[in-house]
PDB file of C-alpha atoms in Angstrom:
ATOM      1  CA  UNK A   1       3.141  12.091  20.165  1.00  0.00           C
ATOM      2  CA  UNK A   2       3.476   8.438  19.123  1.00  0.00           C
ATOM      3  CA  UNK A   3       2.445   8.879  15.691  1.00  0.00           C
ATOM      4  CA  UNK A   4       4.488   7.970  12.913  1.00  0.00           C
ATOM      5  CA  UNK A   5       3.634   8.743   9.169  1.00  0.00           C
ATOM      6  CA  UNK A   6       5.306   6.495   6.478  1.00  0.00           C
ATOM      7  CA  UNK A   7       4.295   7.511   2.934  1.00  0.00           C
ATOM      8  CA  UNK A   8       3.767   4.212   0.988  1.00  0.00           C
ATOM      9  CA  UNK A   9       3.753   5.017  -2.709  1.00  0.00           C
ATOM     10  CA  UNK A  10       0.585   3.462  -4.514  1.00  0.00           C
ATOM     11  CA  UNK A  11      -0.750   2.150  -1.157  1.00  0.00           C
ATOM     12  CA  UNK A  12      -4.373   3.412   0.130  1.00  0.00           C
ATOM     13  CA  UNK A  13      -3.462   5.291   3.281  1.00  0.00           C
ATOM     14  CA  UNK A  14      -4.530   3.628   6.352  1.00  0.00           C
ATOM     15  CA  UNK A  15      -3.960   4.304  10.217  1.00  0.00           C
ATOM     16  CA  UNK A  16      -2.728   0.858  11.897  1.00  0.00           C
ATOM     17  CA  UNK A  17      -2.442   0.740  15.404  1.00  0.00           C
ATOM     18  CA  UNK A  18       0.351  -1.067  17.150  1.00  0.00           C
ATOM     19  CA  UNK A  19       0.319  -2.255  20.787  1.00  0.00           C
ATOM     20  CA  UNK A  20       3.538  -1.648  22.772  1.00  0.00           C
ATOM     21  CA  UNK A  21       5.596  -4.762  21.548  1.00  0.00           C
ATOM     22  CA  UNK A  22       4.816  -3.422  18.258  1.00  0.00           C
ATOM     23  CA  UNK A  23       1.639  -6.174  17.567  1.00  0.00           C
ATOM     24  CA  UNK A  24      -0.980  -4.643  15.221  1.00  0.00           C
ATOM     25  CA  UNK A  25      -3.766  -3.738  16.838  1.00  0.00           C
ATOM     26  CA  UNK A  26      -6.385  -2.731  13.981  1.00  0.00           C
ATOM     27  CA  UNK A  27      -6.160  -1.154  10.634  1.00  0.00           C
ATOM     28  CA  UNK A  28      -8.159   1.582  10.185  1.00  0.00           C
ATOM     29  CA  UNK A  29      -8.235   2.626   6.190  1.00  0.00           C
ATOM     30  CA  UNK A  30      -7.838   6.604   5.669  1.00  0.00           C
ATOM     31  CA  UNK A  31      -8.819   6.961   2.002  1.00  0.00           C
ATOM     32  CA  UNK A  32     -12.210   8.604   2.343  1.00  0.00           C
ATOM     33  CA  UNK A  33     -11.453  10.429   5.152  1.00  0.00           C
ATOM     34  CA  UNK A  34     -10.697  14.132   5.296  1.00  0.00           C
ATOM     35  CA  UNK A  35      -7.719  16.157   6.903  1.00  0.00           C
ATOM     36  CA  UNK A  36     -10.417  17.268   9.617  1.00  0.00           C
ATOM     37  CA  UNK A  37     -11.544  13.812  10.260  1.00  0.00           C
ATOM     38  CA  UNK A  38      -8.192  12.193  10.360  1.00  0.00           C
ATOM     39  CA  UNK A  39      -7.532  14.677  13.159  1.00  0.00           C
ATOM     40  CA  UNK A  40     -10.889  14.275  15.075  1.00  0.00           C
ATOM     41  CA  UNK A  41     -10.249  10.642  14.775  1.00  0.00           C
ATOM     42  CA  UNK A  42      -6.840  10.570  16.844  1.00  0.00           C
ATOM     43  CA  UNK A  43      -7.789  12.691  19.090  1.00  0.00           C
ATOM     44  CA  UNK A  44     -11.056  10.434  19.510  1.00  0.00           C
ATOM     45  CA  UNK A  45      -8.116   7.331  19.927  1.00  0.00           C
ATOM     46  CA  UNK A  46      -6.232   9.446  22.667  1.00  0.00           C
ATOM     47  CA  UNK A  47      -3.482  10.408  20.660  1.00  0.00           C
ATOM     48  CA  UNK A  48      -1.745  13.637  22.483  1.00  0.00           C
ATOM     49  CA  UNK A  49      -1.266  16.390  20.112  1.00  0.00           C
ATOM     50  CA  UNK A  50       2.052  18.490  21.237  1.00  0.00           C
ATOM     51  CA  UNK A  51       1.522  22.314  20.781  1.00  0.00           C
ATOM     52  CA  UNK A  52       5.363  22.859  19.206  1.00  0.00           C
ATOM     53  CA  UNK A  53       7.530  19.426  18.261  1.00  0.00           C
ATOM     54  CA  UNK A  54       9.894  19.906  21.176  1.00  0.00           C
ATOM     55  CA  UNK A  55       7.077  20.553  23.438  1.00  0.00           C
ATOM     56  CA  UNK A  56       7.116  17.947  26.676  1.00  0.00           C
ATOM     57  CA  UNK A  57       4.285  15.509  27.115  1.00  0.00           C
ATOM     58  CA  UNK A  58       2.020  15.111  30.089  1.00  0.00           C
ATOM     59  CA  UNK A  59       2.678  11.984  32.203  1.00  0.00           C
ATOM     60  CA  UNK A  60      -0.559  10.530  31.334  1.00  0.00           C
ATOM     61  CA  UNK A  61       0.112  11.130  27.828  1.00  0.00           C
ATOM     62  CA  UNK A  62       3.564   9.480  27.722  1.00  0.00           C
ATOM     63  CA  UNK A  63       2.080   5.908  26.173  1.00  0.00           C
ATOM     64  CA  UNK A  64      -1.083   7.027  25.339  1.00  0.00           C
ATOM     65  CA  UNK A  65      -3.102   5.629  23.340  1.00  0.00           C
ATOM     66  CA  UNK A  66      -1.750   2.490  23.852  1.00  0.00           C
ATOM     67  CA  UNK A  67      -4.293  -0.189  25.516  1.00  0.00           C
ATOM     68  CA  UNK A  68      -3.819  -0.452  28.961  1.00  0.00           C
ATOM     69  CA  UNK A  69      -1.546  -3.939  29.679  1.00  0.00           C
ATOM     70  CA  UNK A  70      -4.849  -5.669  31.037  1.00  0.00           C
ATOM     71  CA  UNK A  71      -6.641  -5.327  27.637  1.00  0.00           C
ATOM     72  CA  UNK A  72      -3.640  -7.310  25.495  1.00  0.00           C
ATOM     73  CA  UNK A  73      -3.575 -10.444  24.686  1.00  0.00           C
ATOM     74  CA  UNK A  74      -0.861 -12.743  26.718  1.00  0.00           C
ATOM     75  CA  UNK A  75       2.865 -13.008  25.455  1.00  0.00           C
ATOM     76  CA  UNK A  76       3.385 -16.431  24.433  1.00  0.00           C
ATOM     77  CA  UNK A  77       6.329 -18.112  25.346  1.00  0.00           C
ATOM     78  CA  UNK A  78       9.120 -18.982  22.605  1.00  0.00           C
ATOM     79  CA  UNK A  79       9.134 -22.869  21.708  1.00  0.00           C
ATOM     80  CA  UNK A  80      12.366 -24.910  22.277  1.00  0.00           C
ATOM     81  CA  UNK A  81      13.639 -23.406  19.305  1.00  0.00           C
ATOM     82  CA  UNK A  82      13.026 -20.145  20.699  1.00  0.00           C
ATOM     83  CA  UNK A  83      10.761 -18.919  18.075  1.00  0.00           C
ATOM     84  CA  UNK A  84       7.122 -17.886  18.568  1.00  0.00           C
ATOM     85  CA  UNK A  85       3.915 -19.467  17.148  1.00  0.00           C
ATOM     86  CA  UNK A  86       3.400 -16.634  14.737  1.00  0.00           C
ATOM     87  CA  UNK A  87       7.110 -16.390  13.576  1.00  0.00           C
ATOM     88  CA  UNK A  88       7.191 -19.902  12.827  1.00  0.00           C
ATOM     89  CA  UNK A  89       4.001 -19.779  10.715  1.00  0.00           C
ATOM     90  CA  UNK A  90       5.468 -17.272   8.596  1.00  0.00           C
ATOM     91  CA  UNK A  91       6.690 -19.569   5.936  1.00  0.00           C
ATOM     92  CA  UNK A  92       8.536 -21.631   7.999  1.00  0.00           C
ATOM     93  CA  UNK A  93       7.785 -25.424   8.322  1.00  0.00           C
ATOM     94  CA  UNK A  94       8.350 -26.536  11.986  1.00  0.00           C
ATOM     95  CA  UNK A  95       9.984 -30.073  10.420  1.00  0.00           C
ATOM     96  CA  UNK A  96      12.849 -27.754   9.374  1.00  0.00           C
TER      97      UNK A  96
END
């Protein structure tokens, strides 16, 4: 439950951990990890592992492991052109 797995030809697997606005949290690289470890790992994160795919989730499971709302950082508000801080230092100069 709330794990996705993208296969990335040629890239080093790695876990990365998204808040829920879809921020990255951490990257956590895979590579030298085995199947067993991978597993004791997200269950170590709180991720909720369903017993059949169209099994239902527990309440308390339902945005788990996401950090509680307390622990984020604060949303920033948009600037009068109604783009973020970080989207406007993506290669954008603010002059433009």
């Amino acid at each position: 439950h709330n794990l996705e797995m993208k296969h990335l030809p040629g890239a080093d697997p790695e876990l990365v951990l998204l808040s829920h606005r879809y921020e990255e949290l951490e990257r956590i690289p895979l590579s030298d990890m085995t199947r067993e470890e991978i597993n004791q790992l997200l269950q170590e994160l709180g991720f909720y592992r369903k017993e059949t795919p169209d099994a239902p989730v527990p309440e308390e499971f339902q945005f788990a492991p996401a950090r509680p709302l307390s622990t984020l950082p604060p949303l920033q508000a948009p600037a009068a052109d109604g783009k973020s801080p970080r989207e406007r230092d993506e290669g954008e100069h603010p002059d433009l």
